[in-house]
Amino acid sequence: GGAAAQSARSIAAATMAGDEREDGVPVLDIHAFFVVDGVNLADLKLRSDTTVHQLGNAISRAALIARKAAFPITPRLTFAGKELLHSRTLEDAGLVDGARIEVDAYPAVVTASSDKVARVWNAETGECDKLLSGHGGALLSAAFSPDSKLIATASEDKTAKLWSSVTGECWQTLRGHRDVVNGAAFSPDGAWVVTCSSDRLGRVWSSKTGRCAATLEGHDKAVFSAGFATDGATVITNSQDGKAKVWNPRTGVLLRTVHDSCVSLYPTSFSPDGGNFVIAPGDHTAQICDMDSGKCLRQLKGHAAVVVFACYAPPGCPMIRSGGRSGFARQRSTSPPRDTTAAAGRTVCSLDVAKGLSEMPPAAVVAE
């Protein structure tokens, strides 16, 4: 939002100033390192009255611009073995000039709601980190790209949008469907997005340019789900006509049709460690639940209408290596997600977990 942008500009100004004091307030050298492998994420100069939350946002933006990491939500910061509270100032948190901060990623969830807004949440604390606002109609789905840098949303306004998960800014608007867009999903390498619509079509888009590369035409009724195969070589669509179709996403050529398919529209999203899952119970919230007991651990509150979609971010923190290679740096191994169906009342939540990693398009790295 505006406040976040203003704070980022203030931090940038302080960083560039390089003075020991600014308006009589001490300026501290802060060095941030990723907790898993010690990669230097950012070196900043910040006023001592800067909050820890502002420090986290500055580190996130600097790491994204440097193509070192993507944090969908303000990261966890640790100094001298103690986790820093986001509400405290650097001075109150005990940070000193030359402080070395350890940075780690919180688990993140994105939700989509009939209130026309997507929200990105800290799944550990239940706090809303950012709002993705810009659609003109109710949202029907939201999902992270495999590298967590982008979020795709689908809406009743006949469009899908791609957002920067770090800055919250809209990167692309995908226009071309003539009816409600029911869903949007990334390819395993993150280079493509497939959308499905009540106009009976699927479309494949470049996540870099936002251009439609292929139209999937052949269903007789609304298409409610679409997704890439794990190898990215095919796309599968499911329709209200009771058929599943398999397509070549590059050419749009129909490869085969499966009649009387069992349409699975509502997969569930599991946490990266497999210990929790997120559901939308049919009200204005989403719920983080324990896998073993099914007990609700925390509610994600803030939407003004029914939440229809929720999704965990991919596991770990994507790190961009030298030489253009990409990979995940992780604290622990993760168990593969299990597909299931969750429904509550008349509202069913569609959820998924992304896998893999790809580089973000260069123009999508936005620096204020």
CSV table of C-alpha atoms in Angstrom, one decimal:
chain,number,residue,atom,x,y,z
A,1,GLY,CA,0.0,0.0,0.0
A,2,GLY,CA,0.9,3.7,0.1
A,3,ALA,CA,2.3,3.5,3.6
A,4,ALA,CA,4.5,0.5,2.7
A,5,ALA,CA,5.8,2.3,-0.4
A,6,GLN,CA,6.5,5.5,1.6
A,7,SER,CA,8.4,3.5,4.2
A,8,ALA,CA,10.4,1.7,1.5
A,9,ARG,CA,11.3,5.1,0.0
A,10,SER,CA,12.3,6.4,3.4
A,11,ILE,CA,14.5,3.3,4.0
A,12,ALA,CA,16.0,3.7,0.5
A,13,ALA,CA,16.8,7.3,1.2
A,14,ALA,CA,18.4,6.4,4.5
A,15,THR,CA,20.4,3.6,2.8
A,16,MET,CA,21.7,6.1,0.2
A,17,ALA,CA,22.5,8.8,2.7
A,18,GLY,CA,25.3,6.8,4.3
A,19,ASP,CA,25.4,9.2,7.3
A,20,GLU,CA,26.0,8.1,10.8
A,21,ARG,CA,23.0,10.2,11.9
A,22,GLU,CA,19.9,11.5,10.1
A,23,ASP,CA,18.0,14.3,11.8
A,24,GLY,CA,19.8,13.4,14.9
A,25,VAL,CA,18.8,9.7,14.7
A,26,PRO,CA,21.6,7.1,14.5
A,27,VAL,CA,21.9,5.2,11.2
A,28,LEU,CA,22.9,1.6,11.5
A,29,ASP,CA,24.7,-0.7,9.0
A,30,ILE,CA,22.6,-3.9,8.8
A,31,HIS,CA,23.7,-7.1,7.1
A,32,ALA,CA,21.2,-9.8,6.3
A,33,PHE,CA,22.0,-13.4,5.6
A,34,PHE,CA,19.8,-16.4,4.7
A,35,VAL,CA,19.6,-18.7,7.7
A,36,VAL,CA,20.0,-22.0,5.7
A,37,ASP,CA,23.1,-21.4,3.6
A,38,GLY,CA,24.4,-18.1,4.7
A,39,VAL,CA,23.8,-16.2,1.4
A,40,ASN,CA,24.1,-12.5,1.9
A,41,LEU,CA,20.7,-11.1,1.0
A,42,ALA,CA,21.1,-7.4,1.6
A,43,ASP,CA,23.4,-4.7,3.1
A,44,LEU,CA,21.4,-1.7,4.3
A,45,LYS,CA,21.8,1.5,6.2
A,46,LEU,CA,18.7,2.2,8.3
A,47,ARG,CA,17.7,4.7,11.0
A,48,SER,CA,17.5,3.2,14.4
A,49,ASP,CA,13.8,4.2,14.7
A,50,THR,CA,13.0,2.0,11.7
A,51,THR,CA,10.7,-0.9,12.7
A,52,VAL,CA,11.7,-4.5,12.3
A,53,HIS,CA,8.7,-4.9,10.0
A,54,GLN,CA,10.1,-2.2,7.7
A,55,LEU,CA,13.5,-3.8,7.9
A,56,GLY,CA,12.0,-7.1,6.8
A,57,ASN,CA,10.2,-5.5,3.8
A,58,ALA,CA,13.5,-3.7,2.8
A,59,ILE,CA,15.3,-7.0,2.9
A,60,SER,CA,12.6,-8.7,0.9
A,61,ARG,CA,12.7,-6.1,-1.9
A,62,ALA,CA,16.5,-6.0,-1.9
A,63,ALA,CA,16.8,-9.8,-2.2
A,64,LEU,CA,14.2,-9.8,-5.0
A,65,ILE,CA,16.0,-7.0,-7.0
A,66,ALA,CA,19.3,-8.9,-6.6
A,67,ARG,CA,17.6,-12.1,-7.7
A,68,LYS,CA,18.7,-13.9,-4.5
A,69,ALA,CA,15.4,-14.8,-2.9
A,70,ALA,CA,11.6,-14.3,-2.9
A,71,PHE,CA,9.7,-13.8,0.4
A,72,PRO,CA,6.0,-13.7,-0.2
A,73,ILE,CA,5.5,-12.3,3.3
A,74,THR,CA,7.7,-10.3,5.6
A,75,PRO,CA,10.4,-12.8,6.7
A,76,ARG,CA,11.4,-14.0,10.1
A,77,LEU,CA,14.4,-12.0,11.4
A,78,THR,CA,16.8,-13.3,14.1
A,79,PHE,CA,19.6,-11.4,15.9
A,80,ALA,CA,22.0,-12.9,18.4
A,81,GLY,CA,19.8,-16.0,18.6
A,82,LYS,CA,16.6,-14.1,19.4
A,83,GLU,CA,13.6,-13.7,17.0
A,84,LEU,CA,12.8,-10.0,16.5
A,85,LEU,CA,9.3,-8.7,17.0
A,86,HIS,CA,8.0,-6.9,13.9
A,87,SER,CA,6.5,-4.1,15.9
A,88,ARG,CA,9.7,-3.0,17.7
A,89,THR,CA,12.2,-0.4,16.4
A,90,LEU,CA,15.7,-1.5,15.6
A,91,GLU,CA,16.9,0.4,18.7
A,92,ASP,CA,14.4,-1.3,21.0
A,93,ALA,CA,15.2,-4.7,19.4
A,94,GLY,CA,18.8,-4.2,20.5
A,95,LEU,CA,20.4,-3.9,17.0
A,96,VAL,CA,23.7,-2.2,16.8
A,97,ASP,CA,25.8,-0.8,14.0
A,98,GLY,CA,27.1,-3.7,11.9
A,99,ALA,CA,24.5,-6.1,13.1
A,100,ARG,CA,24.2,-9.4,11.2
A,101,ILE,CA,20.6,-10.5,10.8
A,102,GLU,CA,19.5,-14.1,10.0
A,103,VAL,CA,16.5,-14.2,7.6
A,104,ASP,CA,14.1,-17.1,7.2
A,105,ALA,CA,10.8,-17.6,5.4
A,106,TYR,CA,7.5,-17.9,7.2
A,107,PRO,CA,4.9,-20.3,5.7
A,108,ALA,CA,2.5,-18.3,3.5
A,109,VAL,CA,-1.0,-18.8,2.3
A,110,VAL,CA,-3.0,-16.9,-0.4
A,111,THR,CA,-6.8,-16.7,-0.3
A,112,ALA,CA,-9.3,-15.5,-2.8
A,113,SER,CA,-12.7,-14.2,-1.9
A,114,SER,CA,-16.0,-12.9,-3.3
A,115,ASP,CA,-15.0,-9.5,-1.9
A,116,LYS,CA,-12.8,-9.1,-5.1
A,117,VAL,CA,-9.6,-9.2,-3.1
A,118,ALA,CA,-6.8,-11.8,-2.6
A,119,ARG,CA,-4.9,-11.8,0.7
A,120,VAL,CA,-1.5,-13.1,1.5
A,121,TRP,CA,-1.2,-14.5,5.0
A,122,ASN,CA,1.5,-15.5,7.5
A,123,ALA,CA,0.3,-19.1,8.2
A,124,GLU,CA,2.2,-19.2,11.4
A,125,THR,CA,0.8,-16.1,13.0
A,126,GLY,CA,-2.5,-15.7,11.1
A,127,GLU,CA,-1.7,-12.1,10.2
A,128,CYS,CA,-2.5,-10.7,6.8
A,129,ASP,CA,0.7,-9.5,5.2
A,130,LYS,CA,-0.7,-7.8,2.0
A,131,LEU,CA,-3.8,-7.3,-0.1
A,132,LEU,CA,-4.0,-7.9,-3.9
A,133,SER,CA,-6.7,-5.5,-5.0
A,134,GLY,CA,-7.6,-4.6,-8.6
A,135,HIS,CA,-10.2,-7.1,-9.9
A,136,GLY,CA,-13.6,-5.8,-10.8
A,137,GLY,CA,-15.5,-9.0,-9.8
A,138,ALA,CA,-15.4,-11.8,-7.2
A,139,LEU,CA,-12.3,-13.9,-7.2
A,140,LEU,CA,-12.6,-17.6,-7.8
A,141,SER,CA,-9.0,-18.8,-7.4
A,142,ALA,CA,-5.5,-17.8,-6.4
A,143,ALA,CA,-2.2,-19.7,-6.6
A,144,PHE,CA,1.5,-19.2,-6.2
A,145,SER,CA,4.0,-19.7,-9.0
A,146,PRO,CA,6.5,-22.6,-8.4
A,147,ASP,CA,9.1,-20.1,-7.2
A,148,SER,CA,6.7,-18.1,-5.0
A,149,LYS,CA,7.5,-14.8,-6.9
A,150,LEU,CA,4.1,-14.5,-8.7
A,151,ILE,CA,0.5,-15.1,-7.7
A,152,ALA,CA,-2.2,-15.8,-10.3
A,153,THR,CA,-5.8,-14.9,-9.5
A,154,ALA,CA,-8.9,-15.7,-11.5
A,155,SER,CA,-12.1,-13.6,-11.4
A,156,GLU,CA,-15.7,-13.2,-12.4
A,157,ASP,CA,-14.6,-10.0,-14.2
A,158,LYS,CA,-13.5,-12.2,-17.1
A,159,THR,CA,-9.8,-11.7,-16.4
A,160,ALA,CA,-6.9,-13.3,-14.6
A,161,LYS,CA,-4.1,-11.3,-13.1
A,162,LEU,CA,-0.4,-12.0,-12.2
A,163,TRP,CA,0.9,-10.3,-9.1
A,164,SER,CA,4.3,-9.9,-7.5
A,165,SER,CA,4.0,-11.7,-4.2
A,166,VAL,CA,6.8,-9.6,-2.7
A,167,THR,CA,5.6,-6.1,-3.7
A,168,GLY,CA,1.8,-6.8,-4.1
A,169,GLU,CA,1.8,-5.0,-7.5
A,170,CYS,CA,-0.1,-6.3,-10.5
A,171,TRP,CA,2.4,-7.6,-13.1
A,172,GLN,CA,0.0,-8.7,-15.9
A,173,THR,CA,-3.7,-8.7,-16.6
A,174,LEU,CA,-4.7,-11.6,-18.8
A,175,ARG,CA,-7.6,-10.5,-21.0
A,176,GLY,CA,-9.4,-12.6,-23.7
A,177,HIS,CA,-12.0,-14.8,-22.0
A,178,ARG,CA,-15.6,-13.8,-22.7
A,179,ASP,CA,-17.1,-15.1,-19.5
A,180,VAL,CA,-16.1,-15.8,-15.9
A,181,VAL,CA,-12.6,-17.1,-15.4
A,182,ASN,CA,-12.9,-20.0,-13.0
A,183,GLY,CA,-9.2,-20.8,-12.4
A,184,ALA,CA,-5.6,-20.2,-13.2
A,185,ALA,CA,-2.6,-22.5,-12.7
A,186,PHE,CA,1.1,-22.2,-13.4
A,187,SER,CA,3.2,-24.7,-15.4
A,188,PRO,CA,5.9,-26.6,-13.4
A,189,ASP,CA,8.6,-24.2,-14.7
A,190,GLY,CA,6.5,-21.1,-14.1
A,191,ALA,CA,6.8,-19.9,-17.7
A,192,TRP,CA,3.2,-20.5,-18.5
A,193,VAL,CA,-0.3,-20.0,-17.0
A,194,VAL,CA,-3.4,-21.9,-18.0
A,195,THR,CA,-6.8,-20.4,-17.4
A,196,CYS,CA,-10.3,-21.9,-17.7
A,197,SER,CA,-13.6,-20.1,-18.2
A,198,SER,CA,-17.3,-20.4,-18.4
A,199,ASP,CA,-16.9,-19.4,-22.0
A,200,ARG,CA,-16.1,-23.1,-22.6
A,201,LEU,CA,-12.4,-22.3,-23.4
A,202,GLY,CA,-9.0,-22.8,-21.8
A,203,ARG,CA,-6.2,-20.5,-22.6
A,204,VAL,CA,-2.4,-20.8,-22.2
A,205,TRP,CA,-0.5,-17.5,-21.5
A,206,SER,CA,3.1,-16.5,-21.2
A,207,SER,CA,3.8,-15.4,-17.6
A,208,LYS,CA,6.6,-13.2,-18.9
A,209,THR,CA,4.7,-11.2,-21.5
A,210,GLY,CA,1.0,-11.9,-20.6
A,211,ARG,CA,0.3,-12.9,-24.2
A,212,CYS,CA,-2.1,-15.7,-25.0
A,213,ALA,CA,-0.1,-18.5,-26.7
A,214,ALA,CA,-2.8,-21.1,-27.3
A,215,THR,CA,-6.6,-21.4,-27.1
A,216,LEU,CA,-8.0,-24.7,-25.9
A,217,GLU,CA,-11.4,-25.0,-27.7
A,218,GLY,CA,-13.6,-28.1,-27.7
A,219,HIS,CA,-15.7,-28.3,-24.6
A,220,ASP,CA,-19.5,-27.9,-24.9
A,221,LYS,CA,-20.0,-26.3,-21.5
A,222,ALA,CA,-18.1,-24.2,-18.9
A,223,VAL,CA,-14.6,-25.3,-18.1
A,224,PHE,CA,-14.1,-25.4,-14.3
A,225,SER,CA,-10.6,-26.6,-13.9
A,226,ALA,CA,-7.3,-26.7,-15.8
A,227,GLY,CA,-3.8,-27.7,-14.9
A,228,PHE,CA,-0.5,-28.8,-16.3
A,229,ALA,CA,0.9,-32.3,-16.1
A,230,THR,CA,3.9,-32.7,-13.9
A,231,ASP,CA,6.2,-32.6,-16.9
A,232,GLY,CA,4.5,-29.5,-18.3
A,233,ALA,CA,4.0,-31.2,-21.7
A,234,THR,CA,0.3,-31.4,-21.5
A,235,VAL,CA,-2.7,-29.6,-20.0
A,236,ILE,CA,-5.8,-31.3,-18.7
A,237,THR,CA,-9.2,-29.5,-18.6
A,238,ASN,CA,-12.4,-30.6,-16.8
A,239,SER,CA,-15.8,-29.3,-17.9
A,240,GLN,CA,-19.4,-29.2,-16.9
A,241,ASP,CA,-20.0,-31.3,-20.0
A,242,GLY,CA,-18.6,-34.3,-18.1
A,243,LYS,CA,-15.5,-34.6,-20.2
A,244,ALA,CA,-11.8,-34.2,-19.5
A,245,LYS,CA,-9.6,-33.2,-22.4
A,246,VAL,CA,-5.8,-33.5,-22.8
A,247,TRP,CA,-4.1,-30.7,-24.8
A,248,ASN,CA,-0.8,-29.7,-26.2
A,249,PRO,CA,-0.3,-26.3,-24.4
A,250,ARG,CA,2.1,-25.0,-27.0
A,251,THR,CA,-0.2,-25.5,-30.0
A,252,GLY,CA,-3.6,-25.8,-28.5
A,253,VAL,CA,-4.1,-29.1,-30.3
A,254,LEU,CA,-6.5,-31.6,-28.6
A,255,LEU,CA,-4.7,-34.9,-27.9
A,256,ARG,CA,-7.6,-36.9,-26.5
A,257,THR,CA,-10.9,-36.8,-24.7
A,258,VAL,CA,-12.0,-38.8,-21.7
A,259,HIS,CA,-15.8,-39.2,-21.5
A,260,ASP,CA,-17.8,-39.3,-18.3
A,261,SER,CA,-14.8,-38.2,-16.3
A,262,CYS,CA,-14.9,-37.8,-12.5
A,263,VAL,CA,-14.3,-34.1,-12.4
A,264,SER,CA,-12.1,-33.3,-9.4
A,265,LEU,CA,-12.5,-29.5,-8.9
A,266,TYR,CA,-11.5,-29.1,-5.3
A,267,PRO,CA,-8.0,-30.4,-4.3
A,268,THR,CA,-6.7,-29.3,-0.9
A,269,SER,CA,-3.5,-27.4,-0.1
A,270,PHE,CA,-1.1,-28.8,2.4
A,271,SER,CA,1.7,-27.1,4.3
A,272,PRO,CA,5.2,-27.8,3.0
A,273,ASP,CA,6.0,-30.0,6.0
A,274,GLY,CA,2.8,-31.9,5.7
A,275,GLY,CA,1.7,-31.1,9.3
A,276,ASN,CA,-1.1,-28.7,8.5
A,277,PHE,CA,-3.6,-28.0,5.7
A,278,VAL,CA,-5.7,-24.9,4.9
A,279,ILE,CA,-9.5,-24.9,4.2
A,280,ALA,CA,-12.2,-22.4,3.4
A,281,PRO,CA,-15.1,-23.4,5.7
A,282,GLY,CA,-17.8,-21.4,3.8
A,283,ASP,CA,-17.6,-18.1,5.6
A,284,HIS,CA,-15.3,-15.0,5.4
A,285,THR,CA,-12.3,-16.9,6.8
A,286,ALA,CA,-9.8,-19.6,5.9
A,287,GLN,CA,-8.6,-22.0,8.6
A,288,ILE,CA,-5.2,-23.6,9.2
A,289,CYS,CA,-5.8,-27.1,10.6
A,290,ASP,CA,-3.7,-29.8,12.1
A,291,MET,CA,-3.3,-32.8,9.8
A,292,ASP,CA,-3.5,-35.5,12.6
A,293,SER,CA,-6.4,-34.1,14.7
A,294,GLY,CA,-8.2,-32.0,12.1
A,295,LYS,CA,-8.4,-29.3,14.8
A,296,CYS,CA,-8.4,-25.6,13.7
A,297,LEU,CA,-5.2,-24.0,14.8
A,298,ARG,CA,-5.9,-20.5,13.7
A,299,GLN,CA,-8.3,-18.5,11.6
A,300,LEU,CA,-7.3,-16.1,8.8
A,301,LYS,CA,-9.8,-13.2,9.2
A,302,GLY,CA,-10.1,-10.1,7.2
A,303,HIS,CA,-12.1,-10.7,4.0
A,304,ALA,CA,-15.4,-8.9,3.6
A,305,ALA,CA,-17.1,-11.8,1.8
A,306,VAL,CA,-17.0,-15.6,1.4
A,307,VAL,CA,-13.5,-17.0,0.9
A,308,VAL,CA,-13.6,-19.4,-2.1
A,309,PHE,CA,-9.9,-20.4,-2.5
A,310,ALA,CA,-6.8,-20.8,-0.4
A,311,CYS,CA,-3.4,-22.0,-1.2
A,312,TYR,CA,0.0,-22.6,0.6
A,313,ALA,CA,3.1,-21.1,-0.9
A,314,PRO,CA,5.7,-23.7,-2.3
A,315,PRO,CA,8.1,-25.1,0.3
A,316,GLY,CA,11.3,-23.4,1.2
A,317,CYS,CA,12.8,-20.2,-0.1
A,318,PRO,CA,13.7,-20.0,-3.8
A,319,MET,CA,17.3,-18.9,-4.2
A,320,ILE,CA,18.7,-17.7,-7.6
A,321,ARG,CA,22.2,-19.0,-8.0
A,322,SER,CA,25.1,-17.6,-10.0
A,323,GLY,CA,25.1,-18.4,-13.7
A,324,GLY,CA,21.3,-18.3,-14.0
A,325,ARG,CA,20.7,-21.5,-12.2
A,326,SER,CA,17.8,-21.8,-9.8
A,327,GLY,CA,17.1,-24.0,-6.8
A,328,PHE,CA,15.4,-24.2,-3.4
A,329,ALA,CA,17.2,-23.7,-0.1
A,330,ARG,CA,15.2,-25.6,2.5
A,331,GLN,CA,15.4,-26.1,6.2
A,332,ARG,CA,13.9,-29.6,6.1
A,333,SER,CA,12.7,-32.2,3.6
A,334,THR,CA,9.0,-32.0,2.7
A,335,SER,CA,6.5,-34.8,2.2
A,336,PRO,CA,4.6,-34.8,-1.0
A,337,PRO,CA,1.1,-33.3,-0.8
A,338,ARG,CA,-1.9,-35.6,-0.9
A,339,ASP,CA,-5.0,-34.9,-3.0
A,340,THR,CA,-8.3,-34.8,-1.2
A,341,THR,CA,-11.6,-33.0,-1.4
A,342,ALA,CA,-12.9,-30.6,1.2
A,343,ALA,CA,-16.4,-29.1,1.3
A,344,ALA,CA,-18.3,-27.1,3.8
A,345,GLY,CA,-22.0,-26.3,3.4
A,346,ARG,CA,-22.7,-24.8,0.0
A,347,THR,CA,-19.2,-23.2,-0.4
A,348,VAL,CA,-16.3,-25.4,-1.5
A,349,CYS,CA,-12.7,-24.2,-1.4
A,350,SER,CA,-10.3,-25.0,-4.2
A,351,LEU,CA,-6.8,-25.3,-3.1
A,352,ASP,CA,-3.4,-26.4,-4.5
A,353,VAL,CA,0.3,-26.6,-3.8
A,354,ALA,CA,2.8,-25.5,-6.5
A,355,LYS,CA,6.0,-27.4,-7.1
A,356,GLY,CA,9.3,-26.7,-8.9
A,357,LEU,CA,11.2,-23.5,-9.6
A,358,SER,CA,11.7,-21.0,-12.4
A,359,GLU,CA,13.3,-17.6,-12.9
A,360,MET,CA,11.0,-14.6,-12.7
A,361,PRO,CA,10.8,-12.5,-15.9
A,362,PRO,CA,13.4,-9.7,-15.5
A,363,ALA,CA,10.8,-6.9,-16.1
A,364,ALA,CA,8.7,-8.3,-13.2
A,365,VAL,CA,11.4,-7.3,-10.7
A,366,VAL,CA,10.0,-3.9,-9.7
A,367,ALA,CA,12.1,-1.5,-7.8
A,368,GLU,CA,10.6,1.7,-6.5
